[in-house]
Coordinates of C-alpha atoms in Angstrom, one line a residue:
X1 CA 0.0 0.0 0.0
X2 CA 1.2 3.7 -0.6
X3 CA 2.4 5.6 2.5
X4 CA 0.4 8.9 2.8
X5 CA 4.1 10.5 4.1
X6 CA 5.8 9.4 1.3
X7 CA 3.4 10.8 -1.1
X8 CA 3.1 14.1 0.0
X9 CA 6.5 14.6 0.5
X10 CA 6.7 14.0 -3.4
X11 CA 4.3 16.4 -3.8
X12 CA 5.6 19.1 -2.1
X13 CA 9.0 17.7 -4.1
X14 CA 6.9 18.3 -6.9
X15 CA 6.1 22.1 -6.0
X16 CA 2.6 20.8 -5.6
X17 CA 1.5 22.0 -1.5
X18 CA -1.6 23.2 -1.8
X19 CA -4.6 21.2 -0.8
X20 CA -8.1 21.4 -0.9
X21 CA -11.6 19.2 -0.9
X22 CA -14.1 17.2 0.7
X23 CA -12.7 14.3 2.5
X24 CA -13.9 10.6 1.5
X25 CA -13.3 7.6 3.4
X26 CA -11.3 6.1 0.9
X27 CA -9.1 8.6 1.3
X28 CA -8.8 9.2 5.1
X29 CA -6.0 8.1 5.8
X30 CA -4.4 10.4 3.2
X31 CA -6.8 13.3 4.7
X32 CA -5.9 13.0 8.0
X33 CA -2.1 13.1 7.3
X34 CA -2.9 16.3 5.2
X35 CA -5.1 17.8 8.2
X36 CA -1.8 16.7 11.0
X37 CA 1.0 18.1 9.1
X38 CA 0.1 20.7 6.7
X39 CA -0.6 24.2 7.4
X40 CA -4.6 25.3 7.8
X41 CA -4.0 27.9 5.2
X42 CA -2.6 25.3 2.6
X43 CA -5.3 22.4 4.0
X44 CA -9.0 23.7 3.0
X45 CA -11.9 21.7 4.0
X46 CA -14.1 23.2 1.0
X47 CA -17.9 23.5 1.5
X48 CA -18.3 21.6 -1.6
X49 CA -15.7 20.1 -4.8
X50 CA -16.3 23.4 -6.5
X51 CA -15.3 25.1 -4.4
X52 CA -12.2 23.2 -3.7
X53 CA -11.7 23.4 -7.5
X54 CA -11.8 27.0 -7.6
X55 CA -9.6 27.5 -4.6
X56 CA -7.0 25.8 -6.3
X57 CA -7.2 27.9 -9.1
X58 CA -7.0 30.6 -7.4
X59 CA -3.8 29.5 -5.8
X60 CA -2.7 28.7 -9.1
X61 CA -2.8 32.2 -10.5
X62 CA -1.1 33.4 -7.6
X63 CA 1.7 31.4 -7.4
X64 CA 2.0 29.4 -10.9
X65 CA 2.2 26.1 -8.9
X66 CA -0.6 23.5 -9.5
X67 CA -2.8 22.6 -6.3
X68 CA -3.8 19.3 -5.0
X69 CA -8.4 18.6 -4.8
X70 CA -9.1 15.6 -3.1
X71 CA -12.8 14.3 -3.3
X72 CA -15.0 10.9 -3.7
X73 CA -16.0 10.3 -7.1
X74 CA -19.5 11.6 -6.1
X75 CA -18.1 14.9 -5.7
X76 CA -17.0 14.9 -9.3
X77 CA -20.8 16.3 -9.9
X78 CA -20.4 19.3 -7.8
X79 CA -16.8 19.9 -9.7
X80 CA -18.2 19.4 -13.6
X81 CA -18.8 23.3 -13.4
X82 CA -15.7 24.7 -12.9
X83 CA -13.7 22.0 -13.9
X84 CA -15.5 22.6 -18.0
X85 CA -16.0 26.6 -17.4
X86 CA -13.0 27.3 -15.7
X87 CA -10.0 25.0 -15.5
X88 CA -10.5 24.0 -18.9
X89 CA -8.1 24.5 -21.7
X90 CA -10.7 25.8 -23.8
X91 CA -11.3 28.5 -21.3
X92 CA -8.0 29.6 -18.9
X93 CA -6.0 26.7 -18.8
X94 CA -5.6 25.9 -15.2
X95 CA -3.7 22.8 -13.9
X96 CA -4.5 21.3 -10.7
X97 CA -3.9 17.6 -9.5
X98 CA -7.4 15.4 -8.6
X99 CA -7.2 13.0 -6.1
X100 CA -10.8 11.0 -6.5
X101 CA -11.7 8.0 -4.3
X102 CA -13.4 5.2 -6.4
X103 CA -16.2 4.0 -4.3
X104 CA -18.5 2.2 -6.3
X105 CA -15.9 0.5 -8.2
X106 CA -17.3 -2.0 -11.0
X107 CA -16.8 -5.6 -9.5
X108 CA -15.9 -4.5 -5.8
X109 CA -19.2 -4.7 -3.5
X110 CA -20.1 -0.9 -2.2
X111 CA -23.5 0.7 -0.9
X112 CA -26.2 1.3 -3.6
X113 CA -25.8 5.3 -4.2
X114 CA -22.3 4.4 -5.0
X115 CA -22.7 2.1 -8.0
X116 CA -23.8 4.3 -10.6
X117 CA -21.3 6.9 -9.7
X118 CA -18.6 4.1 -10.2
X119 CA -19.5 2.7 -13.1
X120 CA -19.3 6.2 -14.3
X121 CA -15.9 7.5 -13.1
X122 CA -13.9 6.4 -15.7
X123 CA -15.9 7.2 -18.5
X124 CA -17.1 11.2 -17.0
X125 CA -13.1 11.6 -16.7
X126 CA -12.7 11.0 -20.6
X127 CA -16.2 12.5 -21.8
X128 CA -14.6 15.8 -19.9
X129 CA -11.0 15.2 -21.4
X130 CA -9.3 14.7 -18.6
X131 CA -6.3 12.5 -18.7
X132 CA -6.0 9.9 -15.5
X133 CA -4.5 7.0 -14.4
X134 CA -5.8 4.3 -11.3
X135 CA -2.9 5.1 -8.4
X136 CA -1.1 1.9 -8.1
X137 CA -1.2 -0.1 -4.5
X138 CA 3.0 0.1 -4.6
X139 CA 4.3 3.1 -3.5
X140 CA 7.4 2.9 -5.6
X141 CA 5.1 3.1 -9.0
X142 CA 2.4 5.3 -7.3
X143 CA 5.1 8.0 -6.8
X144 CA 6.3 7.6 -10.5
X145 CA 2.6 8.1 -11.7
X146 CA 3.0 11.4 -9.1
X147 CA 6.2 12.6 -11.0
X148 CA 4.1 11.8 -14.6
X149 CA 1.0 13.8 -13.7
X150 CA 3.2 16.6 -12.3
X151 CA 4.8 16.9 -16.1
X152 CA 1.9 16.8 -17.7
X153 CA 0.4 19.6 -15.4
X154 CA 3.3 21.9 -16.6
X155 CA 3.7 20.7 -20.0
X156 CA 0.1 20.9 -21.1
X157 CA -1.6 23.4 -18.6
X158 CA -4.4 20.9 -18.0
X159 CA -6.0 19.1 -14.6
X160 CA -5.2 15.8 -14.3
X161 CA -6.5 13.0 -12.4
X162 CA -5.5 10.2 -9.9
X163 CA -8.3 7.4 -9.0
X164 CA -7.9 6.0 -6.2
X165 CA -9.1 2.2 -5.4
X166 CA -10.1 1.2 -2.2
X167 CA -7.2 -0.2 0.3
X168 CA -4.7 2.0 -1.7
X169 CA -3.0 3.9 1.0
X170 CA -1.7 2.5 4.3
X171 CA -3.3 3.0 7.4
X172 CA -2.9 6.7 9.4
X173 CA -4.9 8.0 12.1
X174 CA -6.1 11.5 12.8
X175 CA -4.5 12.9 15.4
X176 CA -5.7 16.5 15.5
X177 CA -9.5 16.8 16.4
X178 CA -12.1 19.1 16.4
X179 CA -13.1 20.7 20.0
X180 CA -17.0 20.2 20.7
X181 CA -18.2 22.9 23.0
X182 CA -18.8 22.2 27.0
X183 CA -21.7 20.4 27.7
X184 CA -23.0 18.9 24.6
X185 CA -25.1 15.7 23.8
X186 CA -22.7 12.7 24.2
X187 CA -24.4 11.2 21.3
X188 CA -26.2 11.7 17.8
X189 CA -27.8 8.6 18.0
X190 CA -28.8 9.6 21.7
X191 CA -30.1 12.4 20.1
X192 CA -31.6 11.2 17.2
X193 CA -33.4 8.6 19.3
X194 CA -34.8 11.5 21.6
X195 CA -35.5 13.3 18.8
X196 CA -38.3 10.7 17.8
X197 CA -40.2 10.5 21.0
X198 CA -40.4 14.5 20.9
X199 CA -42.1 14.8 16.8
X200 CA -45.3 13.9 15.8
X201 CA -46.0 10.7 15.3
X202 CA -47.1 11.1 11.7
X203 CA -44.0 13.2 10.8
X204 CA -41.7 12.5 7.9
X205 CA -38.2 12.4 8.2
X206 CA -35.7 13.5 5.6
X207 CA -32.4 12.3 7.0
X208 CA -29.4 13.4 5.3
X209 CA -26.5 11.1 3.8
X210 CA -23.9 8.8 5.9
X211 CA -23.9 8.2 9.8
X212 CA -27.5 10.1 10.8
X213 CA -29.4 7.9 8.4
X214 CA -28.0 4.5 9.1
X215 CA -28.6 5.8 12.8
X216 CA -32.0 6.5 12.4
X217 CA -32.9 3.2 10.3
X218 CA -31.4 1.4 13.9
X219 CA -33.2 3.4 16.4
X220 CA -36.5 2.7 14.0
X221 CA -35.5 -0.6 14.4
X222 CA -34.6 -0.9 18.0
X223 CA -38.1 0.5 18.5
X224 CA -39.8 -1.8 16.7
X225 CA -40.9 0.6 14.1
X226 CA -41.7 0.7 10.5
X227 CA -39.7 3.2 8.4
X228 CA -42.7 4.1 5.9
X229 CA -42.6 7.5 7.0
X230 CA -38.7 8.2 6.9
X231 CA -36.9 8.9 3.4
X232 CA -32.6 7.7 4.1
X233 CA -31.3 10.1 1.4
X234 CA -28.4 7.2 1.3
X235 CA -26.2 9.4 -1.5
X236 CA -27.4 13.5 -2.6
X237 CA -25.2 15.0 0.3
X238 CA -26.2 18.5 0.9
X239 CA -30.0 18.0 -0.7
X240 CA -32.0 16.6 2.2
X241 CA -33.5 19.6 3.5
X242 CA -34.5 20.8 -0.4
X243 CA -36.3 17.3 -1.1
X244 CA -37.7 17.9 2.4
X245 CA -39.1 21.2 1.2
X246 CA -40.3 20.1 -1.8
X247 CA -42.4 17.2 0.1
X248 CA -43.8 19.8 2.7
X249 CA -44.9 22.4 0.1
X250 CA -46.8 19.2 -1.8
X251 CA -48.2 17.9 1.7
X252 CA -48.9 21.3 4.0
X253 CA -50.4 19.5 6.8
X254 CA -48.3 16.7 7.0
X255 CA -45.1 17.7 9.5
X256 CA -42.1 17.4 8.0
X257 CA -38.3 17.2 9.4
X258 CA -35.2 17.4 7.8
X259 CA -32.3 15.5 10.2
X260 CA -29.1 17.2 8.5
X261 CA -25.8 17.4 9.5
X262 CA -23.6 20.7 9.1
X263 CA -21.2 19.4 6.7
X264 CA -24.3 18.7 4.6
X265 CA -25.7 22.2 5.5
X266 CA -22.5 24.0 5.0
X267 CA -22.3 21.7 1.3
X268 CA -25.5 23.8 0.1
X269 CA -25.7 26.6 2.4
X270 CA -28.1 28.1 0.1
X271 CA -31.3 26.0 0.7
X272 CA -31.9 28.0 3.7
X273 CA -32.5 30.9 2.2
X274 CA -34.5 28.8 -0.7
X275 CA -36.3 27.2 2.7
X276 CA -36.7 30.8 4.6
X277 CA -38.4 32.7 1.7
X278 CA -40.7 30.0 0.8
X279 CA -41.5 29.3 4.5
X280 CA -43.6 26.2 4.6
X281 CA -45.2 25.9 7.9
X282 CA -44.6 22.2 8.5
X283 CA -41.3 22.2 7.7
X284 CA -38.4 21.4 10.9
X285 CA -35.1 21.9 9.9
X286 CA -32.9 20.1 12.6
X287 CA -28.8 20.0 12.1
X288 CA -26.5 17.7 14.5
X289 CA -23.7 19.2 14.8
X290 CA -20.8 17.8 15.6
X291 CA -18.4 19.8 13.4
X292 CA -16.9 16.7 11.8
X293 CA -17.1 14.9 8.3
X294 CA -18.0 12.1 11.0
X295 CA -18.7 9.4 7.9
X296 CA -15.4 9.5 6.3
X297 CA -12.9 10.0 9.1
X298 CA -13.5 12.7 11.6
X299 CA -11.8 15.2 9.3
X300 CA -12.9 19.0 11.1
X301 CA -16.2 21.2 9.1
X302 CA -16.5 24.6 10.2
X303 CA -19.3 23.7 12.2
X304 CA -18.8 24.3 15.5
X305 CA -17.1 27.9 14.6
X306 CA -20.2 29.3 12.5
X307 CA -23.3 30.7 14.0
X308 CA -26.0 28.6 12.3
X309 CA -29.6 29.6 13.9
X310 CA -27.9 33.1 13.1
X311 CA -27.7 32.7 9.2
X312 CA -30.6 30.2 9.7
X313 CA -32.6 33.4 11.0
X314 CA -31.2 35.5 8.6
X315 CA -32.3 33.8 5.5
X316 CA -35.8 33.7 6.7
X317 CA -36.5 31.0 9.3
X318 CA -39.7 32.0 11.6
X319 CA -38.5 30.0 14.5
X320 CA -34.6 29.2 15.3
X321 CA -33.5 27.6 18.5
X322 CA -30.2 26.0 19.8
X323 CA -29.1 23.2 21.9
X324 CA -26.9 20.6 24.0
X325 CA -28.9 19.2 26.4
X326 CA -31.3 16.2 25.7
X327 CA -33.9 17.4 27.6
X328 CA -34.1 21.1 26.1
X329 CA -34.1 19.4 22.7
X330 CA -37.1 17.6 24.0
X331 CA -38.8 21.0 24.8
X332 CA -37.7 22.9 21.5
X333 CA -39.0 19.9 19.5
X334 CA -42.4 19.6 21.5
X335 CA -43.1 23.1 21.2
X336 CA -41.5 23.8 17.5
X337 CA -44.6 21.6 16.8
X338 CA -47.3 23.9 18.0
X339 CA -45.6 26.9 15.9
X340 CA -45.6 27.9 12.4
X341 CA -42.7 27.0 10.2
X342 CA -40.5 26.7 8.8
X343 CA -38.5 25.8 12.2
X344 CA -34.3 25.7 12.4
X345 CA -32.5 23.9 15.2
X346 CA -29.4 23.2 15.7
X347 CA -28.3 20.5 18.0
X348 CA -24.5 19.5 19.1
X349 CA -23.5 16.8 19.6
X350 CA -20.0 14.8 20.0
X351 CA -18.6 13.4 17.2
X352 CA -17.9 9.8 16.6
X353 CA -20.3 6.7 16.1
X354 CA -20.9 3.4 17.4
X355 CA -18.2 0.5 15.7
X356 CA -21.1 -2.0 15.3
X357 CA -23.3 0.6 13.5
X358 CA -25.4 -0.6 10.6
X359 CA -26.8 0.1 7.2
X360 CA -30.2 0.3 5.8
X361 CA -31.4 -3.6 5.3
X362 CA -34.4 -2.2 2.9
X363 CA -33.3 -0.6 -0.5
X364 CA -34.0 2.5 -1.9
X365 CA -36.5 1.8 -3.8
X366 CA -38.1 -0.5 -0.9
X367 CA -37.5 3.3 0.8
X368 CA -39.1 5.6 -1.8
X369 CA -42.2 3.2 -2.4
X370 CA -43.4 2.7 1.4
X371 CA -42.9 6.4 2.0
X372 CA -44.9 7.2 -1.4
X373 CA -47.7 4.7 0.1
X374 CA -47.4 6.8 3.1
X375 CA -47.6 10.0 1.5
X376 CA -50.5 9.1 -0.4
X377 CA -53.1 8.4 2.5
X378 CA -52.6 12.0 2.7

């Protein structure tokens, strides 16, 4: 496997030390040695790929050296933009070096909002003229490929790609964390689990991508309850609280709540302004904060250093509350259901999830049909 030392060291040997992205589990271990020994200002945690790709551009046309975007392959939908409009050599000519985690890889066994993506890495790559090559497993060869993409950067003036497979770099844990603030809720899944004896009990639940829906399919579960009224938005990270507005502007007296995270929120920040000005009164906007990419490594959001039921009331919320105790949750949630919506709250929590935590046993479409069903005795 390739050491993540070794490989930024050739980097930087490279005159490539600029980083930027949204971390992926297949590239944690790479991640967290970025986050440990690189400086914050040349390390940004993006809100979203674009956003990474055009703050290595920006470097670029500072400095004239190339920058470094890691990302999943799902990410490569938020980059199309900027990689087509901006880094393009039809339009400025901007290189920068891609560092993509494969999930989804055709023939290796992933989660179902993967699959299409990987069966469509390869091929996106080429349809957008990007040259790439798979990072080998040997460290030896993947630093050769390193010294090859680095040419071709500064030969043609072009991005180019790495993919990285899963198992490809050896094994390095975080050591820098994020601090949580004193006194918050132990737990999301504590939370999340509180959460649902405090809501209507003909709500629906949005839950947002990673560790808050597979935690809510278990607590469901654990209470012996159906999940006909829940929609696990399993992939689409960032969109749960807009396909949760677009279900409670089409049902208005059905209660609906969004469980987000603020990775996701900060991913789209947008939608609460979309949310605030069309102002559905059903809709509860609730964001565990734990100001971690929790799901891919514990790799530090901004989180926990923004002011959320500030921008949350700023962009048009009627109702925005805060919390870290389990038993005000309790009362914000029981009384944000007497009030007109649209509702924010934000609740912090610790970071971290249970080892033995599992997936979703139903599929997707097993998902969208039972809450349809469920939607439809409207």
């Amino acid at each position: 496997m390739v050491s993540p030392s070794e490989f930024i060291t050739r980097l930087q040997g490279l005159g490539i030390d600029f980083y930027a992205g949204v971390p992926d589990s297949l590239l944690k271990s790479l991640c967290a040695y970025i986050q440990d020994n690189i400086p914050a200002n040349d390390n940004i945690i993006a809100a979203n790929e674009g956003g990474a790709i055009a703050l290595a551009a920006g470097h670029y046309l500072a400095t004239g050296r190339p920058g470094a975007v890691y990302m999943q392959n799902s990410g490569i939908g938020n980059a199309v933009n900027p990689l087509l409009s901006l880094t393009d050599s039809d339009v400025y000519g901007i290189p920068l070096l891609l560092i993509i985690g494969w999930r989804g890889e055709p023939g290796v066994k992933d989660e179902p909002q993967h699959v299409k993506q990987g069966k469509t890495t390869l091929p996106l790559l080429e349809t957008m003229g990007i040259e790439y090559q798979v990072l080998d497993t040997d460290t030896s060869t993947a630093l050769t490929q390193l010294e090859h993409a680095a040419a071709y950067m500064v030969e043609t003036s072009r991005p180019y790609a790495l993919v990285v497979r899963k198992d490809t770099f050896e094994t390095y844990k975080l050591a820098s964390t994020s601090e949580a603030p004193e006194g918050v809720i132990s737990g999301r899944e504590e939370a999340i689990a509180s959460a649902l004896g405090s809501i209507p009990e003909n709500a629906v639940i949005v839950s947002t991508t990673g560790m808050i829906s597979r935690e809510l399919f278990e607590t469901r579960e654990a209470r012996g309850e159906d999940h006909s009224r829940d929609f696990l938005t399993v992939g689409s990270m960032g969109h749960a609280s807009q396909i949760a507005l677009g279900i409670a502007l089409a049902r208005p007296k059905r209660p609906v709540y969004c469980f987000d995270g603020d990775g996701a929120t900060i991913m789209h920040m947008g939608s609460l302004g979309i949310n605030g000005q069309l102002a559905p009164a059903n809709l509860v906007h609730i964001v565990f904060n734990n100001g971690a990419h929790d799901s891919v490594g514990g790799q530090p959001t901004i989180g926990f250093r923004l002011d959320l039921p500030a921008i949350a009331k700023a962009t048009g919320y009627r109702n925005v509350f805060t919390t870290t105790e389990l038993g005000s949750m309790s009362n914000i949630l029981e009384e944000a259901a007497k009030l007109q919506g649209p509702t924010f709250i934000e609740v912090k929590v610790r970071k971290g999830a249970r080892k033995d935590l599992g997936r979703p046993t139903t599929t997707p479409a097993d998902n969208k049909q039972a809450l349809m069903k469920n939607l439809a005795d409207d």
